[in-house]
Amino acid sequence: MNFEDLYQDIILDHSRRPRNFGELPDADRHINGNNPMCGDDVTVHLKLDGDKVSAVKFTGNGCSICMASASLMTLKTKNKTAAEAKALADDFTTKLTGPADVDLPEEMGDLRVLGGVRKFPQRVKCATLPWHALQEALG
Ligand code: ZN
């Protein structure tokens, strides 16, 4: 399977069946992010248990890139410490706004497919939006 197929598969899968999508009534923080250029409007709901991200969910509407990125974000940050989640968000958003020919590190797993949006600069914001909301929630 080549990268383009993998990219399509993972993005479509997560945008059609976003993981951890929905309200989180006992969340400690709700941070909204929106991208008027595309129409993405997502709210990240975060629950901290001490220093641990014990639950993270999201609500809202966005394009397939935004929804897939938010879905992957919840999977990658749940049960991490706040510092680990923030470090991943910082690393991911920095790499996504960097040069397109730099591969994302292997430990990012499925998140690496989102590196493909760097070829489409106007879509980078779609992918980073949920992560910026998370950074703000953890900030
Ligand atoms: Zn978008």
Short mmCIF file of C-alpha atoms and ligand atoms in Angstrom, two decimals:
data_model
loop_
_atom_site.label_atom_id
_atom_site.label_comp_id
_atom_site.label_asym_id
_atom_site.label_seq_id
_atom_site.Cartn_x
_atom_site.Cartn_y
_atom_site.Cartn_z
CA MET A 1 0.00 0.00 0.00
CA ASN A 2 1.49 3.34 -0.94
CA PHE A 3 1.44 6.46 1.15
CA GLU A 4 -1.38 8.15 -0.78
CA ASP A 5 -3.68 5.15 -0.28
CA LEU A 6 -2.77 4.89 3.37
CA TYR A 7 -3.38 8.62 3.77
CA GLN A 8 -6.81 8.36 2.16
CA ASP A 9 -7.76 5.32 4.21
CA ILE A 10 -6.80 6.72 7.59
CA ILE A 11 -8.21 10.20 6.97
CA LEU A 12 -11.49 8.83 5.61
CA ASP A 13 -11.84 6.28 8.38
CA HIS A 14 -11.35 8.87 11.12
CA SER A 15 -13.47 11.55 9.46
CA ARG A 16 -16.37 9.15 8.90
CA ARG A 17 -16.14 7.52 12.33
CA PRO A 18 -14.39 10.04 14.56
CA ARG A 19 -13.17 8.50 17.82
CA ASN A 20 -14.05 10.16 21.12
CA PHE A 21 -16.57 12.43 19.41
CA GLY A 22 -19.18 13.88 21.73
CA GLU A 23 -19.80 15.82 24.90
CA LEU A 24 -17.80 15.27 28.04
CA PRO A 25 -20.07 16.59 30.80
CA ASP A 26 -17.49 16.40 33.57
CA ALA A 27 -14.71 17.98 31.54
CA ASP A 28 -12.53 20.56 33.29
CA ARG A 29 -11.88 22.58 30.16
CA HIS A 30 -13.70 23.30 26.92
CA ILE A 31 -11.70 25.12 24.28
CA ASN A 32 -13.18 26.13 20.95
CA GLY A 33 -11.14 26.57 17.83
CA ASN A 34 -12.34 27.69 14.45
CA ASN A 35 -10.93 28.20 11.02
CA PRO A 36 -13.16 30.57 9.03
CA MET A 37 -11.18 29.93 5.85
CA CYS A 38 -12.52 26.39 5.78
CA GLY A 39 -15.48 26.44 8.14
CA ASP A 40 -13.92 24.13 10.73
CA ASP A 41 -15.36 24.70 14.19
CA VAL A 42 -14.31 22.23 16.87
CA THR A 43 -14.44 22.27 20.66
CA VAL A 44 -12.01 20.13 22.62
CA HIS A 45 -13.23 18.84 26.00
CA LEU A 46 -10.53 17.89 28.43
CA LYS A 47 -10.61 16.21 31.80
CA LEU A 48 -7.50 16.19 33.94
CA ASP A 49 -6.99 13.76 36.78
CA GLY A 50 -4.11 15.31 38.68
CA ASP A 51 -1.45 15.63 36.01
CA LYS A 52 -3.00 13.05 33.71
CA VAL A 53 -5.28 13.58 30.71
CA SER A 54 -7.95 11.15 31.88
CA ALA A 55 -10.44 11.97 29.13
CA VAL A 56 -10.42 14.00 25.96
CA LYS A 57 -13.31 14.32 23.52
CA PHE A 58 -14.41 16.78 20.88
CA THR A 59 -17.56 18.16 19.32
CA GLY A 60 -18.23 20.34 16.32
CA ASN A 61 -17.99 20.23 12.57
CA GLY A 62 -15.09 20.33 10.23
CA CYS A 63 -13.66 19.08 6.98
CA SER A 64 -12.30 15.55 6.80
CA ILE A 65 -8.74 16.68 7.62
CA CYS A 66 -9.87 18.56 10.71
CA MET A 67 -12.13 15.77 11.97
CA ALA A 68 -9.47 13.11 11.37
CA SER A 69 -6.83 15.20 13.11
CA ALA A 70 -9.10 15.76 16.14
CA SER A 71 -9.97 12.06 16.28
CA LEU A 72 -6.30 11.02 16.14
CA MET A 73 -5.44 13.66 18.72
CA THR A 74 -7.83 12.14 21.26
CA LEU A 75 -6.32 8.69 20.73
CA LYS A 76 -2.76 9.98 21.03
CA THR A 77 -3.19 12.11 24.12
CA LYS A 78 -5.61 10.22 26.36
CA ASN A 79 -3.87 8.82 29.46
CA LYS A 80 -0.73 10.82 28.79
CA THR A 81 0.47 13.34 31.33
CA ALA A 82 -0.44 16.94 30.57
CA ALA A 83 3.24 17.62 29.85
CA GLU A 84 3.51 14.70 27.43
CA ALA A 85 0.32 15.70 25.63
CA LYS A 86 1.52 19.29 25.35
CA ALA A 87 4.93 18.18 24.08
CA LEU A 88 3.29 16.06 21.39
CA ALA A 89 1.00 18.94 20.39
CA ASP A 90 3.96 21.32 20.21
CA ASP A 91 6.01 18.85 18.17
CA PHE A 92 3.18 17.98 15.81
CA THR A 93 2.12 21.57 15.09
CA THR A 94 5.74 22.65 14.62
CA LYS A 95 6.44 19.86 12.16
CA LEU A 96 3.20 20.48 10.28
CA THR A 97 4.10 24.10 9.72
CA GLY A 98 7.65 23.15 8.73
CA PRO A 99 9.14 21.86 5.47
CA ALA A 100 7.02 19.27 3.61
CA ASP A 101 9.93 16.96 2.91
CA VAL A 102 10.70 16.23 6.57
CA ASP A 103 9.09 12.94 7.62
CA LEU A 104 7.19 12.95 10.87
CA PRO A 105 8.85 10.71 13.46
CA GLU A 106 7.84 7.06 13.57
CA GLU A 107 6.53 7.29 17.13
CA MET A 108 3.77 9.59 15.90
CA GLY A 109 2.17 6.54 14.27
CA ASP A 110 -0.98 7.25 12.26
CA LEU A 111 -0.48 10.96 12.85
CA ARG A 112 2.26 10.80 10.24
CA VAL A 113 -0.30 10.62 7.45
CA LEU A 114 -1.35 14.17 8.31
CA GLY A 115 2.13 15.31 7.28
CA GLY A 116 0.73 15.05 3.75
CA VAL A 117 -1.28 18.26 4.23
CA ARG A 118 1.94 20.26 4.08
CA LYS A 119 1.67 19.95 0.31
CA PHE A 120 -1.55 21.97 0.60
CA PRO A 121 -0.67 24.99 2.75
CA GLN A 122 -4.28 26.18 3.06
CA ARG A 123 -5.19 22.84 4.69
CA VAL A 124 -2.47 22.92 7.35
CA LYS A 125 -4.71 24.97 9.64
CA CYS A 126 -7.41 22.30 9.33
CA ALA A 127 -5.01 19.71 10.75
CA THR A 128 -3.47 21.89 13.47
CA LEU A 129 -6.72 23.46 14.75
CA PRO A 130 -7.69 20.71 17.24
CA TRP A 131 -4.10 20.61 18.49
CA HIS A 132 -4.00 24.36 19.08
CA ALA A 133 -7.22 24.01 21.07
CA LEU A 134 -5.59 21.24 23.10
CA GLN A 135 -2.49 23.38 23.72
CA GLU A 136 -4.74 26.16 24.97
CA ALA A 137 -6.68 23.71 27.17
CA LEU A 138 -3.41 22.50 28.69
CA GLY A 139 -1.84 25.94 28.85
ZN ZN B 1 -10.76 22.31 7.15
#
